mmCIF file of N, CA and C in Angstrom:
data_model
loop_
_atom_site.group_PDB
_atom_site.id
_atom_site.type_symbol
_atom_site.label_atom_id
_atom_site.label_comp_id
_atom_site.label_asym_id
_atom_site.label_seq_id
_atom_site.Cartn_x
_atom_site.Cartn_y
_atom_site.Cartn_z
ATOM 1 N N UNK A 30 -125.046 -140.723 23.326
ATOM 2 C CA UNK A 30 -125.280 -141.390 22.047
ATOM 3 C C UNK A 30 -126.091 -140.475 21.152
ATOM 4 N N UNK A 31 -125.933 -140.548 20.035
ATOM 5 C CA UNK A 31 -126.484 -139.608 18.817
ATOM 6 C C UNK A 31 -127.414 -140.656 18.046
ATOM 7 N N UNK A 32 -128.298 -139.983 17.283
ATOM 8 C CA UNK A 32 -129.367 -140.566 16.884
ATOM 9 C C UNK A 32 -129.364 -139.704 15.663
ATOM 10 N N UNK A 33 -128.692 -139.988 13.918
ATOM 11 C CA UNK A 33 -128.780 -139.301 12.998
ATOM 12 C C UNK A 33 -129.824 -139.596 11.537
ATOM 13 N N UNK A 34 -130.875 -139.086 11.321
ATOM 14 C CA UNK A 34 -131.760 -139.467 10.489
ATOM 15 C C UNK A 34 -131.771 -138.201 9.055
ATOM 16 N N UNK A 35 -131.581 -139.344 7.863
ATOM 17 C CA UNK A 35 -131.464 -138.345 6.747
ATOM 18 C C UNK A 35 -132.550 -138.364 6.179
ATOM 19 N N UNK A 36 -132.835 -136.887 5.209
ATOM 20 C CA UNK A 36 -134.107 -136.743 4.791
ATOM 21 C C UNK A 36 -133.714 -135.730 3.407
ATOM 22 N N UNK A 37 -134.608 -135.570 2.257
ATOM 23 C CA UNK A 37 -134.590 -135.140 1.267
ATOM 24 C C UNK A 37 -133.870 -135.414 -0.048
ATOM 25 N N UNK A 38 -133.537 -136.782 -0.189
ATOM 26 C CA UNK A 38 -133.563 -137.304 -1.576
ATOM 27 C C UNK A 38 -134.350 -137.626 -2.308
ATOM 28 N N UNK A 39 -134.376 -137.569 -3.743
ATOM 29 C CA UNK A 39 -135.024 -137.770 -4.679
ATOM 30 C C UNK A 39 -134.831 -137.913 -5.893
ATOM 31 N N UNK A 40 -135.497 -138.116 -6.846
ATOM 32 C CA UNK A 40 -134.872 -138.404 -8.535
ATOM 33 C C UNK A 40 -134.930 -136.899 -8.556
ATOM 34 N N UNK A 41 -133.873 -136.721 -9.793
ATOM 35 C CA UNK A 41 -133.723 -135.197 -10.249
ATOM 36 C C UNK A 41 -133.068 -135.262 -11.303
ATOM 37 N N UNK A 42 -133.200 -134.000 -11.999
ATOM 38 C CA UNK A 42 -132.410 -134.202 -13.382
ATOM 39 C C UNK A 42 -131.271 -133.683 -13.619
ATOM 40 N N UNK A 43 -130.519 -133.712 -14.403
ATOM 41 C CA UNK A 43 -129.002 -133.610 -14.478
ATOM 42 C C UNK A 43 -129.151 -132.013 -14.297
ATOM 43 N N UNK A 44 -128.574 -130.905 -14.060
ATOM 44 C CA UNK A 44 -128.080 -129.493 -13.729
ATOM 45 C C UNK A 44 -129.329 -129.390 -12.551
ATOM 46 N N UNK A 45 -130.211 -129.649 -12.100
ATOM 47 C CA UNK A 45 -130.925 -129.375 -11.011
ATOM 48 C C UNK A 45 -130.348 -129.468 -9.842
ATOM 49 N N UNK A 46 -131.178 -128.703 -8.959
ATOM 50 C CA UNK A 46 -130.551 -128.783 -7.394
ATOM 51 C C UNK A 46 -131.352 -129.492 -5.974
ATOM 52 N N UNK A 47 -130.530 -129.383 -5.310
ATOM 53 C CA UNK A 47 -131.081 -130.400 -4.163
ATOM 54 C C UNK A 47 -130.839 -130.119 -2.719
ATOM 55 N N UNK A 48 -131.838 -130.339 -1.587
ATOM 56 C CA UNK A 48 -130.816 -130.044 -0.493
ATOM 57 C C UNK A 48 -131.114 -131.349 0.771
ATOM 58 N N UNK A 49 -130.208 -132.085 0.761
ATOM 59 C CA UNK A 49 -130.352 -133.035 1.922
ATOM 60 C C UNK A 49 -130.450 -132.574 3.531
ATOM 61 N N UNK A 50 -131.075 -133.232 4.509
ATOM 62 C CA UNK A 50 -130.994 -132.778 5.637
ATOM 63 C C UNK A 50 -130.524 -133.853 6.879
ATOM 64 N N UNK A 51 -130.342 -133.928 7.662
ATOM 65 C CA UNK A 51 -129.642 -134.721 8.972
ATOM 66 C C UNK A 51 -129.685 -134.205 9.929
ATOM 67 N N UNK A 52 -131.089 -134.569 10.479
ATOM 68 C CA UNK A 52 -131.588 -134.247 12.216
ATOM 69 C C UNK A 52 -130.771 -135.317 13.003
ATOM 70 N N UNK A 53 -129.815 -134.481 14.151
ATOM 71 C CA UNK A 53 -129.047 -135.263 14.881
ATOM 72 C C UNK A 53 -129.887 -135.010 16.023
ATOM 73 N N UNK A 54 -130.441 -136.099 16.839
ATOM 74 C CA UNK A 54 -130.775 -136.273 18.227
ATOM 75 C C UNK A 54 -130.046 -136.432 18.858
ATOM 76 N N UNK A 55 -130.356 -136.086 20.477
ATOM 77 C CA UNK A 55 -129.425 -136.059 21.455
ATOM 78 C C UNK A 55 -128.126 -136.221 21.623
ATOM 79 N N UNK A 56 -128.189 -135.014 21.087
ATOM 80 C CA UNK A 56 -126.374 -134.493 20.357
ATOM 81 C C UNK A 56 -125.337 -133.982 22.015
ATOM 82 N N UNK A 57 -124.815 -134.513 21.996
ATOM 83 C CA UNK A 57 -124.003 -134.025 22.844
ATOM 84 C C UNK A 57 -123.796 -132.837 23.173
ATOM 85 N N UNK A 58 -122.946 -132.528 24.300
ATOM 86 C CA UNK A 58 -123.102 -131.043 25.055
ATOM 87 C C UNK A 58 -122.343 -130.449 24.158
ATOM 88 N N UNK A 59 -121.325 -130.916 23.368
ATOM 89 C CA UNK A 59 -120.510 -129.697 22.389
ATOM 90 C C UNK A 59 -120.159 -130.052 21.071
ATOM 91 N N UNK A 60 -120.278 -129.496 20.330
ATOM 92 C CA UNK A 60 -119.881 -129.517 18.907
ATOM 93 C C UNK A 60 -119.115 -130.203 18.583
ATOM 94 N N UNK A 61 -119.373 -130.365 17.365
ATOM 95 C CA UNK A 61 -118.278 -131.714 16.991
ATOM 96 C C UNK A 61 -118.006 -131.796 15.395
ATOM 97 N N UNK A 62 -117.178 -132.575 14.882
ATOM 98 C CA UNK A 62 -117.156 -132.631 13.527
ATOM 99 C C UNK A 62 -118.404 -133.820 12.750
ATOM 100 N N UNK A 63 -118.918 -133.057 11.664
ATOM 101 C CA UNK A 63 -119.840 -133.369 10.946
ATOM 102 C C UNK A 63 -119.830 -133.961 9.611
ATOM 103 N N UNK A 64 -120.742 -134.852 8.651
ATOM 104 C CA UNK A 64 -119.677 -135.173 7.365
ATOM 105 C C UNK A 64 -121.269 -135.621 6.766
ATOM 106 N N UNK A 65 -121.093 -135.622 5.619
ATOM 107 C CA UNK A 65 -121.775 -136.137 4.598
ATOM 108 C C UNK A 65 -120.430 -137.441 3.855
ATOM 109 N N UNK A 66 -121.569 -138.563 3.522
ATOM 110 C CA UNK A 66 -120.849 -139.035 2.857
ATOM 111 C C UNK A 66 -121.995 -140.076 1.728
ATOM 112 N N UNK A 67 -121.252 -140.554 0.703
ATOM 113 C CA UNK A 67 -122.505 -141.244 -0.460
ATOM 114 C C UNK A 67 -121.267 -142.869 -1.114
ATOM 115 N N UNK A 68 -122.207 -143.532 -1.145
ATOM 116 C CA UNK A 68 -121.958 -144.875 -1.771
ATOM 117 C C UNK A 68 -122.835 -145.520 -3.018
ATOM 118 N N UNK A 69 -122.395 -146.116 -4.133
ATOM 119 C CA UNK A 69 -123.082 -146.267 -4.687
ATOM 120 C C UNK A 69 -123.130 -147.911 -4.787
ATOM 121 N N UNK A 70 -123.790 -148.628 -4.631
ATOM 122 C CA UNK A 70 -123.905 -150.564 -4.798
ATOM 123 C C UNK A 70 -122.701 -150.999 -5.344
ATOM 124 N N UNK A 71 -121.790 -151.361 -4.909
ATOM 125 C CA UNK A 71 -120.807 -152.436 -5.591
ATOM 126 C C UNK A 71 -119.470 -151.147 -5.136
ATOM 127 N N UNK A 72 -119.318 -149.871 -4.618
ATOM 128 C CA UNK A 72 -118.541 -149.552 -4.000
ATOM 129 C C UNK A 72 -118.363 -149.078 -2.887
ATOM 130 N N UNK A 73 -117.265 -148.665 -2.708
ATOM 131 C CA UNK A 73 -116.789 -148.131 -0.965
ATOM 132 C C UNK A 73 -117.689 -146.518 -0.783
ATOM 133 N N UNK A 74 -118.242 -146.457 0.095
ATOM 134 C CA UNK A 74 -118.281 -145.425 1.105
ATOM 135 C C UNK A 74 -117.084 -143.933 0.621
ATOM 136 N N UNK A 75 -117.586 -143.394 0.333
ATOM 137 C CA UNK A 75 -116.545 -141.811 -0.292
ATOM 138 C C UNK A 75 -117.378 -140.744 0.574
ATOM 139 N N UNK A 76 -116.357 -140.039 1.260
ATOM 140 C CA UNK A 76 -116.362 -138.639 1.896
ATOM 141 C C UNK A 76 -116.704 -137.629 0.928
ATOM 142 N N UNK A 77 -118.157 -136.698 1.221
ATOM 143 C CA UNK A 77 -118.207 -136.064 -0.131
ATOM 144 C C UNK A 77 -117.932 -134.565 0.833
ATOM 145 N N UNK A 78 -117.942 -134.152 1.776
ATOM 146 C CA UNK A 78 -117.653 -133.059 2.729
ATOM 147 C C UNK A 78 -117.691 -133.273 4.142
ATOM 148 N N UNK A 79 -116.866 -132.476 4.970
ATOM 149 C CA UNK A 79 -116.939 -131.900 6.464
ATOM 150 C C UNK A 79 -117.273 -130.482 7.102
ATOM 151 N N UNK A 80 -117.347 -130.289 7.699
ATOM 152 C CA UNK A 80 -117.291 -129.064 8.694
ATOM 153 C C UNK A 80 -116.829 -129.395 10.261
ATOM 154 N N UNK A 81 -116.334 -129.000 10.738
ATOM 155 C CA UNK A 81 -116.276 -129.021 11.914
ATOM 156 C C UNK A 81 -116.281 -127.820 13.034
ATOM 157 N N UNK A 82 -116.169 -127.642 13.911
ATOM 158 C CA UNK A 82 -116.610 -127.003 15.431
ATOM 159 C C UNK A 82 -116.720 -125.402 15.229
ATOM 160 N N UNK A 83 -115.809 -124.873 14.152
ATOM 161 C CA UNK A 83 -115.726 -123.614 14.236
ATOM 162 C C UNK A 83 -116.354 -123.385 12.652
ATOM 163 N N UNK A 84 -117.216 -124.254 12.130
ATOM 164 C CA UNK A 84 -117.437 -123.953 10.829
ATOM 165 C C UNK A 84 -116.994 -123.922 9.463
ATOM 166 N N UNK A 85 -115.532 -124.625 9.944
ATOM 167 C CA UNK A 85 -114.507 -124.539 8.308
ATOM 168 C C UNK A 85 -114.813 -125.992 7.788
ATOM 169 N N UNK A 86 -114.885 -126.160 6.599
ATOM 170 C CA UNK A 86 -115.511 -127.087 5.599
ATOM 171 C C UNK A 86 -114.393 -127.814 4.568
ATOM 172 N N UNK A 87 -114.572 -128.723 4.228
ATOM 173 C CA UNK A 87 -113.286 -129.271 3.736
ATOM 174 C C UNK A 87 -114.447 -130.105 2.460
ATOM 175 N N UNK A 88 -114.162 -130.422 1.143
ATOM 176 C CA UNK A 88 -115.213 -131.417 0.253
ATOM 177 C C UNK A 88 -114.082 -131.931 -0.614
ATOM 178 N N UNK A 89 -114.688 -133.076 -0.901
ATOM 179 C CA UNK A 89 -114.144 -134.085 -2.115
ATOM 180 C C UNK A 89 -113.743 -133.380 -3.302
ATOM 181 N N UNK A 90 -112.948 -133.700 -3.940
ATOM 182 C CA UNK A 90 -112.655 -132.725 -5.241
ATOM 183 C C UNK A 90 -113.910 -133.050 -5.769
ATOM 184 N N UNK A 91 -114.276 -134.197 -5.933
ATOM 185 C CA UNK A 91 -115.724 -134.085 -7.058
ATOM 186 C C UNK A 91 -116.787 -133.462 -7.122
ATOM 187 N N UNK A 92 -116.797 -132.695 -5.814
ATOM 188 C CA UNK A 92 -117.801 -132.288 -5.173
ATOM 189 C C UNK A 92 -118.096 -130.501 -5.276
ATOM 190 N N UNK A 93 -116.769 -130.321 -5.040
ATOM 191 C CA UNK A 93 -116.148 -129.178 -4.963
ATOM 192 C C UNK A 93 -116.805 -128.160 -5.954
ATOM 193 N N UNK A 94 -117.173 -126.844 -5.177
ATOM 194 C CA UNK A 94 -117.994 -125.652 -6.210
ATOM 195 C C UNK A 94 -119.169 -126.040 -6.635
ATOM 196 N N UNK A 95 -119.761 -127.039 -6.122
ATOM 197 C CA UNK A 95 -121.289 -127.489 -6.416
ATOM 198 C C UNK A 95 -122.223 -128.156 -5.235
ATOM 199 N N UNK A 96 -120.984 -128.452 -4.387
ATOM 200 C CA UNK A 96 -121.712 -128.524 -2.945
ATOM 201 C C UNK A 96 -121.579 -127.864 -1.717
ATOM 202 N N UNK A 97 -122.383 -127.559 -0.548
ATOM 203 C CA UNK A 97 -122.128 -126.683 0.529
ATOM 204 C C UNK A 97 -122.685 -127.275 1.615
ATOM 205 N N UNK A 98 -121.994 -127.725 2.443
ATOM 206 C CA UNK A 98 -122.436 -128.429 3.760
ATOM 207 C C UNK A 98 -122.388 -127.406 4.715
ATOM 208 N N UNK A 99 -123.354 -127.202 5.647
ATOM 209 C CA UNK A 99 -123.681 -126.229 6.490
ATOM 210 C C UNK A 99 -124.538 -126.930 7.905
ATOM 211 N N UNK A 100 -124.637 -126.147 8.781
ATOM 212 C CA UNK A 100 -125.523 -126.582 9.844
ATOM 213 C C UNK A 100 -125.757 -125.837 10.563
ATOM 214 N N UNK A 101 -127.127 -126.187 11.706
ATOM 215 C CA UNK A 101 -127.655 -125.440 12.494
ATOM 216 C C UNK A 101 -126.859 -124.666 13.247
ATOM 217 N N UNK A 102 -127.158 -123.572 14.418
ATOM 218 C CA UNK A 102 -126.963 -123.964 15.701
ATOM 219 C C UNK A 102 -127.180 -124.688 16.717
ATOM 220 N N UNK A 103 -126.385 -125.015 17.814
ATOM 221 C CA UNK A 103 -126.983 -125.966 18.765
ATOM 222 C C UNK A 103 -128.476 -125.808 19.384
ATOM 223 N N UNK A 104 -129.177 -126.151 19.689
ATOM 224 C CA UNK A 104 -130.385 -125.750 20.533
ATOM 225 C C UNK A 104 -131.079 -126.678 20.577
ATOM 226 N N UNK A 105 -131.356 -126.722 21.926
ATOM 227 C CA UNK A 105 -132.079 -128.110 22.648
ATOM 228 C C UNK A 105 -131.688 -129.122 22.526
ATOM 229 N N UNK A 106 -132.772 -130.225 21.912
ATOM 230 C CA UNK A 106 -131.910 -131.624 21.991
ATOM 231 C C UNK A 106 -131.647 -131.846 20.245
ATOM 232 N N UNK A 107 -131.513 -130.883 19.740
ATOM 233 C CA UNK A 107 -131.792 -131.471 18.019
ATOM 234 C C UNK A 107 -130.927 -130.536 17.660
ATOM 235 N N UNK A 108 -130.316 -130.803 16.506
ATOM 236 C CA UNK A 108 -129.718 -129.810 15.639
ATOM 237 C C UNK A 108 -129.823 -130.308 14.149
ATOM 238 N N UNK A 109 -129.637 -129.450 12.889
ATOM 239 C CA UNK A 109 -129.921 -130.369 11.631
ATOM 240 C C UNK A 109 -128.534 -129.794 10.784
ATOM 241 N N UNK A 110 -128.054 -131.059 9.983
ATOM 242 C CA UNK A 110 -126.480 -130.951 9.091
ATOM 243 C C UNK A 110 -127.489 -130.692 8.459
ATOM 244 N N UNK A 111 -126.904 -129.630 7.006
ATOM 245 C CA UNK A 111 -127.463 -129.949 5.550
ATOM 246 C C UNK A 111 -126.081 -130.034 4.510
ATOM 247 N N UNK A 112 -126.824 -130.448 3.171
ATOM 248 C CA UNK A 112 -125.832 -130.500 2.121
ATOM 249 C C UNK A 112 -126.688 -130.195 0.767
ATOM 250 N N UNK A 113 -126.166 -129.223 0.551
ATOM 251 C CA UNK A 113 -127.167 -127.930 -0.668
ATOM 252 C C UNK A 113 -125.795 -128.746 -1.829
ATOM 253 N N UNK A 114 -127.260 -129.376 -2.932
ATOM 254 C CA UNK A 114 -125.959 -129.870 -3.688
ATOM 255 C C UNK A 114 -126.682 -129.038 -5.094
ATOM 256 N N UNK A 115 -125.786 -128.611 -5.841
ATOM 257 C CA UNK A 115 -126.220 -127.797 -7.213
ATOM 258 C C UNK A 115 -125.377 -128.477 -8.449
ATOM 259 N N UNK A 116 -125.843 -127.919 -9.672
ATOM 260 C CA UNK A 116 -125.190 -128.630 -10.748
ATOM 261 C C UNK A 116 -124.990 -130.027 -10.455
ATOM 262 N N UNK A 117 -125.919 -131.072 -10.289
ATOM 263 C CA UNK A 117 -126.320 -132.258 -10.265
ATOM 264 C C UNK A 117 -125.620 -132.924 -11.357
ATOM 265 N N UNK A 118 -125.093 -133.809 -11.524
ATOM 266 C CA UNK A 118 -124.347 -134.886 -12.452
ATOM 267 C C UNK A 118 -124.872 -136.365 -12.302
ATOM 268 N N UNK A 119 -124.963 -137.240 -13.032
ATOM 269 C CA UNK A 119 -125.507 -138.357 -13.280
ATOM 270 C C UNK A 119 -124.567 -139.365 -11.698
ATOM 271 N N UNK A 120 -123.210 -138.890 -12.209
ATOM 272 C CA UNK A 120 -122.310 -139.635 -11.489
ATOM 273 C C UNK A 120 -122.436 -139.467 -10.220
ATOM 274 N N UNK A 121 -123.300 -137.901 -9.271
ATOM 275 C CA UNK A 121 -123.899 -138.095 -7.928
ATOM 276 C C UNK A 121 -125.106 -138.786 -7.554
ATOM 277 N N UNK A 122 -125.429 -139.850 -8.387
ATOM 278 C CA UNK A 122 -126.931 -140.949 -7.686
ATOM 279 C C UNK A 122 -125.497 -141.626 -7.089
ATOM 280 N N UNK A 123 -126.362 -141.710 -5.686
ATOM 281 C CA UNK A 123 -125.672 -142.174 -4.463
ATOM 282 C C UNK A 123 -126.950 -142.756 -3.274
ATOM 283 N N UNK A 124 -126.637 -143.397 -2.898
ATOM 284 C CA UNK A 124 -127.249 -143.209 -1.326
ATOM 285 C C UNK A 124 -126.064 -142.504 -0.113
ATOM 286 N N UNK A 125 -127.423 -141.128 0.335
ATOM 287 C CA UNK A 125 -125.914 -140.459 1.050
ATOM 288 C C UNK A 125 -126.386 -140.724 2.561
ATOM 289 N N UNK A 126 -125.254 -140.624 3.409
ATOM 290 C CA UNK A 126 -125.340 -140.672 4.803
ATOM 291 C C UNK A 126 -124.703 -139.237 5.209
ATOM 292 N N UNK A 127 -125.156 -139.150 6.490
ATOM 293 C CA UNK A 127 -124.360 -138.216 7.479
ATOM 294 C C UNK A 127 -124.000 -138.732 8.626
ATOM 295 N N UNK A 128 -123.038 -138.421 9.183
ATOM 296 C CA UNK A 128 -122.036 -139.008 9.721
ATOM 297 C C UNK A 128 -121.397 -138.129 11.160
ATOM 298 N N UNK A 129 -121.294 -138.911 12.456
ATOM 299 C CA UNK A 129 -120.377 -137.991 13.143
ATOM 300 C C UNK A 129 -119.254 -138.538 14.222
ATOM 301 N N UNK A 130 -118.253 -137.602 13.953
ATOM 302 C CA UNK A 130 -117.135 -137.821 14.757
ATOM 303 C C UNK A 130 -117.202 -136.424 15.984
ATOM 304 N N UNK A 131 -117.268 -137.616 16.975
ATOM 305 C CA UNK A 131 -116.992 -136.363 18.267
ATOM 306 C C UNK A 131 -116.001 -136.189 18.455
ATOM 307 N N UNK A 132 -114.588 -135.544 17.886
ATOM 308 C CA UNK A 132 -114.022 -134.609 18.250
ATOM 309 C C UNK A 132 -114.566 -133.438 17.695
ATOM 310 N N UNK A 133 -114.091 -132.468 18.039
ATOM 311 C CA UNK A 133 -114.251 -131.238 17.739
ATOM 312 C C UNK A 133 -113.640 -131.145 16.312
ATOM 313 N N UNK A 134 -113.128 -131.016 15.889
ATOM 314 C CA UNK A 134 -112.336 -131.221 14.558
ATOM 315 C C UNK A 134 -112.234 -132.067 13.444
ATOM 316 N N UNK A 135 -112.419 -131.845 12.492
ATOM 317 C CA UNK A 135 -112.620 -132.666 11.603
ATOM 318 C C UNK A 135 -110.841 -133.479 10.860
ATOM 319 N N UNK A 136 -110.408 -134.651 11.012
ATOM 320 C CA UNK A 136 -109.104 -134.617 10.484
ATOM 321 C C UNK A 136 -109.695 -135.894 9.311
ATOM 322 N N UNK A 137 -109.986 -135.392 8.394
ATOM 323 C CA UNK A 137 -110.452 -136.403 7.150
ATOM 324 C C UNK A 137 -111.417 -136.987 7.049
ATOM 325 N N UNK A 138 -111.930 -138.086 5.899
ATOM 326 C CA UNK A 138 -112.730 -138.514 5.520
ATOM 327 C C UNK A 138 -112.912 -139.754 5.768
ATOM 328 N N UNK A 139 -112.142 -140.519 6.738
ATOM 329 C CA UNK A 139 -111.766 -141.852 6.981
ATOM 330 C C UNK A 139 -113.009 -142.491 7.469
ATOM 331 N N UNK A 140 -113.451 -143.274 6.895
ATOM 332 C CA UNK A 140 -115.096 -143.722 7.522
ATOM 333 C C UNK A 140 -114.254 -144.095 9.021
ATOM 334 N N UNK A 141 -113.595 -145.476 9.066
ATOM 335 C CA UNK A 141 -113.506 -145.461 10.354
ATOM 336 C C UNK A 141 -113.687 -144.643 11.499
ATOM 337 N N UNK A 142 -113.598 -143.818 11.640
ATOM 338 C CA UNK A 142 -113.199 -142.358 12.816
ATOM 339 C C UNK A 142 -114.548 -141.817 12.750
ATOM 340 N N UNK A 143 -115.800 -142.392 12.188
ATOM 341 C CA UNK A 143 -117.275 -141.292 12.405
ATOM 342 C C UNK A 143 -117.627 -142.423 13.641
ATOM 343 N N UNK A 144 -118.592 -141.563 14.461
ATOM 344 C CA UNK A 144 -118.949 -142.461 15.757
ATOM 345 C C UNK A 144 -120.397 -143.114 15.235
ATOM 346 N N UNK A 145 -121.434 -142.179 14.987
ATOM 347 C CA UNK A 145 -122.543 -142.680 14.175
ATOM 348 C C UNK A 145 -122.959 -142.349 12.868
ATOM 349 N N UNK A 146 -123.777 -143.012 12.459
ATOM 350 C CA UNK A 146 -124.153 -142.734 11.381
ATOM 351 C C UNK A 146 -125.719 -142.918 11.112
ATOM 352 N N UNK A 147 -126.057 -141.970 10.171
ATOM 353 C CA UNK A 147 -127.800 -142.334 9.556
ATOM 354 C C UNK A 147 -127.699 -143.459 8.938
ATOM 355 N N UNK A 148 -129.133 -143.704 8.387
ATOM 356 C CA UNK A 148 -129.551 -144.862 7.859
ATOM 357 C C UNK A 148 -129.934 -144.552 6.315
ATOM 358 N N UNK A 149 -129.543 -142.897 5.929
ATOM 359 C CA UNK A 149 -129.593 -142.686 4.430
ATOM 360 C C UNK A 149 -130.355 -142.761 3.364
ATOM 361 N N UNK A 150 -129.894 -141.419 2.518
ATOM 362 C CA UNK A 150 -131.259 -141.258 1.666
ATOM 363 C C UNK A 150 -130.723 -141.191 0.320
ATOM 364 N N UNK A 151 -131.676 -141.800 -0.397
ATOM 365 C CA UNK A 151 -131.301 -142.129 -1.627
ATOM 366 C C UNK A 151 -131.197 -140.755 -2.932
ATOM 367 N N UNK A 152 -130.191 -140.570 -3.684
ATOM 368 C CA UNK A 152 -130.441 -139.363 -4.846
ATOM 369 C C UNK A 152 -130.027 -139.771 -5.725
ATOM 370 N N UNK A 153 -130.980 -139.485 -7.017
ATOM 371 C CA UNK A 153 -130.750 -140.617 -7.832
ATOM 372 C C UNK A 153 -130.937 -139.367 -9.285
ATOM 373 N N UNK A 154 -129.673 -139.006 -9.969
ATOM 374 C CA UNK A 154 -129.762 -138.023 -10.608
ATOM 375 C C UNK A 154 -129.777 -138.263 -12.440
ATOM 376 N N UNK A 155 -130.748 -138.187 -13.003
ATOM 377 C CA UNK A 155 -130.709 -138.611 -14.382
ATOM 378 C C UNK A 155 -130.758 -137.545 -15.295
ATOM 379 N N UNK A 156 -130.253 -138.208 -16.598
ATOM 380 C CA UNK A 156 -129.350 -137.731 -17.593
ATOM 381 C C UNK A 156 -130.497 -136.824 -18.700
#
């Protein structure tokens, strides 16, 4: 079982930058696919990026050229996702989560298919 806790949201202003983090506890013996994702009150859950096992990254068009999801290496019992978001837009205040699916591979953004999830941090980007 995984244990995922997000950290580093905050108010910010429109073209500023940001970088979220997601300490995964007792992460399993092997790599797996990873995800950021953000919701805003009154809608659905949207996939804003992946990576998976070998490092290739897949993001939301909206997202795209302004965000970079990356992560640790394995070691010990912890490892940390991040998501370096730049050129900030009003339309990214979200509360974001991170998210994981144990396969090795990432095949989409389908909330269903993540095994756990954080409990999410709020970014709240003004104009």
């Amino acid at each position: 079982q995984e244990q995922l806790a997000e950290s580093g949201g905050k108010s910010v202003q429109a073209g500023e930058s940001l970088r979220l983090s997601c300490t995964v506890y007792e992460w399993n013996t092997y790599s797996h696919c990873m995800a950021w994702f953000r919701q805003v009150p009154g809608q659905e859950r949207e996939g804003v990026a992946t990576i998976d096992v070998d490092g290739r990254t897949t993001y939301a068009d909206a997202v795209k050229d302004r965000f970079i999801i990356s992560r640790d290496n394995e070691e010990n019992e912890h490892y940390t996702l991040y998501l370096y978001m730049s050129s900030l837009k009003p339309e990214d205040t979200a509360m974001y989560y991170c998210a994981s699916d144990l396969r090795r591979f990432c095949y989409g953004m389908d909330i269903d298919v993540f095994d756990y999830w954080g409990q999410g941090t709020q970014v709240t980007v003004s104009s």
